[in-house]
Amino acid sequence: MHKLGRGHRDKLQQFITITGASEKLALQALKASDWHLEGAFDFFYSQPQLKTFTDSRHLEELYNRYKDAYVDMILADGITLLCNDIQVDPQDIVMLVLSWHMKAGTMCEFSKKEFIEGLQSLGIDSLEKFREKIPYMRSELKDEQKFREIYNFAFGWAKEKGQKSLALDTAIGMWQLLFAEKQWPLVDHWCQFLQARHNKAISRDTWSQLLEFAKTVGSNLSDYDAEGAWPYLIDEFVEYLNENGIIQNDLINDSSLKR
Amino acid sequence: MERKIIDFDQGWDYMQKGITKLKRILEGAPETPFSSEEYMMLYTTIYNMCTQKPPNDFSQQLYDKYKDAFDEYINTTVLPSLREKHDEFMLRELVQRWLNHKVMVRWLSRFFHYLDRYFISRRSLAGLGAVGLTCFRDSVYMEVRVNARKAVIALIDKEREGEQIDRSLLKNVLDIFVEIGMGEMDQYEQDFEVHMLEDTADYYKSKAANWIEIDSCPDYMLKAEDCLRRERDRVSHYLHSSTEQKLVEKVQQEVLVIHANQLLEKENSGCHALLRDDKVEDLSRMYRLYHKIPKGLDPVANVFKQHITAEGAALVQQAEEASSNQTTSGSGFQEQVLVRKFLELHDKYMAYVNDCFMNHTLFHKALKEAFEIFCNKTVGGSSSAELLSTFCDNILKKGGSEKLSDEAIEDTLEKVVKLLAYISDKDLFAEFYRKKLARRLLFDRSANDDHEKCILTKLKQQCGGQFTSKMEGMVVDLTLARDNQLKFEEYLRDNSHVNPGIDLTVTVLTTGFWPSYKSFDLNLPSEMIRCLEVFKGFYETRTKHRKLTWIYSLGTCHVTGKFDTKNIELIVPTYPAAALLLFNNADRLSYSEILTQLNLGHEDVVRLLHSLSCAKYKILIKEPNNKVISQNDIFEFNHKFTDKMRRIKIPLPPADERKKVIEDVDKDRRYAIDAAIVRIMKSRKILGHQQLVLECVEQLGRMFKPDIKAIKKRIEDLITRDYLERDKDNPNTFRYLA
């Protein structure tokens, strides 16, 4: 440890803090990327996760701790208890990441299969390991590809069972939660626009294309193509921004940020 | 006998005498013509000198001497005579010298003929004729060609200014330019034509620059036409025919092309003014002048289009103003006048296209594009699709505002159908038309079956069978319905135990052909219920597997009203009739009682009560006594009602069906767009967004012009319904899901 220079030591510590990886893995990733943090993240996430052995009996115990008294699933109360045990707020976005690992079909519910297989894939069979894994799961949101997967997973997870669209209020809540991680400057305008002009449920296509829009179109919208394949609602949003002179303000803000 | 050897000097001396004689003849000196003996001796001398054994074979020397003879004559006689003369006189001398030269070539060629047959052939030398012409060309032509050209061009310009010139002289001179080329046009083209064309351009550039300033457009065009005609004349009189196209193009360029914009846009006489003032002859001339010029007609067609557009827009504006001034906004009279004016406008400008503009596609296109602009405007809240269908209705229904002969009706309908081609919302027209056709057919308001069929045939020809299939179905339904009614009456006669109680006529319709109608569960009076059951029994004897749905709102009843002074027969729609029958059992009824007993919606109850208590005939007395139906009103049978007629018709107030039609069409369009998208994607499997939108617009364009936003909405809906998905790697591309 003391063999490393101070810069390297700082980077190692930073990497461990963000990813929750072991020092050994962190060191391996940083060396492979020539001590560039971003490259190290890419390396780390591209490695197949070593499937840690998990104790089935312990998993059963965990499941039974949280499962509902009457139904063979974990419901809202169980999830609340779980959050309490792992010291995470139920509203924390890391719960979405966890649900994604578990392939949860719907919000506030985990079937036994989802719960046990999810924890196995994460190498968790105890509360201690669960708590240790939280930073790792949180750091997965930094990876662009995983963020996209989690973002698109969120749609099915958050919508009402049997519905095809996502209720507007729920969608807005999810967007605010997700874009807190991704820093899209127009997210507040988007939510205001939806409440002012749309007031209806959100389709899956609009949901997934909004992320592409946020990623590919600059915040001054100079490269927006209204003739392109963007969903109709996004076309309306761009019109709304232009009508209200919001683009100009954001252009100024954007310049400020760059300066 | 051994032939005596002729030495060269001796022989040539003899030939010289002959040549000298020829020259004197050419110069007009007193000289006797060559006798045949002289000719034969001259020929024989050459023959002998060429056939003697070497070194006495003088073929080569003679060949050289032949050329020298010409050169000497040209240098001593021809050139001096030309050099002393100028301009037209020089041209005359040149023509004469050329004629003389050709005579000389002809004679000397005869004398020296033997050379051509053997010596020249063996040596592949230039022939005697060619040598002769070449001499003139190289010595005379080359020297005088510039001055000759200038002189000719000067004379041409004189003729252009109206002076008399010697045309045959010019023709002869120009023939020299052509002939000197010896089968090629190079000399003519490069030594004369190109310069003449340049001069022509300069001439007309100057002229046109003056004319364009002082002449009106028609006068200018007359001059242009005259110039072209006269230049063509010039070609036929003395220029070579190959010059015509080039010459015409020069004139066109300088007179027509360069000043086209200025000419066509002249303030009070240009293309726009000619159209405004219906100057047919001038417009025809404009067409004749410009149609051969590449892109020449484009500005004319453009002005034509703008003019028609402006006239059409003015008609729309007038109709809009008149419509907003109409006291009875429902009459739509001004809108009908507008359609009539559109038809007249179309006739007028189609005549222009056919007659002035010779059916040129550019003008058909201009006309079409112009009409497409103003024929798709809304007037008085009505789309043109609705206006056209109303116009047809007025022609086709009994007592319509139009009073036309059969022939005039058919002609007008034909023109209306042509006008329909310009309307982008043909599906909207079809729906409005169907609505009105239904009313004409169901209420026996159609004036003439043949005309109904006639217009459907025309619509079918223009818009396709699918466009008219429902309408044709409607007409067929009516025929079948009449037959069905006859069978029903027969059924009643044959089954005396079956008694409907009152007379009943039923029109059986095929759902799908007809516009959709609301079908309320109206609580019928018991008298009517019995009728329906009797008919149902009859109908079931004819078909087992069809379901009858009654649409009472389309029915008409004859009700005898017993009033204090006299009985009056009331002809009323079914809903008001059902309401009236309620008063057989009660003198006073509240609004809500009527609503409940009839089991109709508010909208229908308000309408029927209005027709019975607030309109012309007050069969019911309303409390309070005002013009508006409210839910707190009370109604009482008006025993005191009377009228001078024994039979009166009480119509319902006209319902505004525009909104309904438009909603129906919008819904149909969503289906049509969905179907088009699915059809396209099914055949393509994978397609980019732009291409999909493009093909969708293309497929649907015959019926309506889809809004791009509407297409995008349908695409999203189809994605939601799992017909399409976005490509995983490229969100601008869609995939069809089987």
PDB file of C-alpha atoms in Angstrom, chain B residues 84 156 343 481 532 579 590 616 648 703:
ATOM      1  CA  GLU B  84     -11.626  48.117-107.794  1.00  0.00           C
ATOM      2  CA  ILE B 156     -29.428  42.022 -94.571  1.00  0.00           C
ATOM      3  CA  LEU B 343     -67.075  25.981 -61.809  1.00  0.00           C
ATOM      4  CA  ALA B 481     -86.286  -1.839 -50.234  1.00  0.00           C
ATOM      5  CA  LEU B 532     -92.995  -3.498 -35.829  1.00  0.00           C
ATOM      6  CA  ALA B 579     -94.337  12.760 -28.019  1.00  0.00           C
ATOM      7  CA  SER B 590     -93.471  18.365 -17.826  1.00  0.00           C
ATOM      8  CA  LYS B 616     -94.147  27.843 -37.087  1.00  0.00           C
ATOM      9  CA  ILE B 648     -99.143  20.322 -42.597  1.00  0.00           C
ATOM     10  CA  MET B 703     -58.135  10.548 -50.387  1.00  0.00           C
TER      11      MET B 703
END
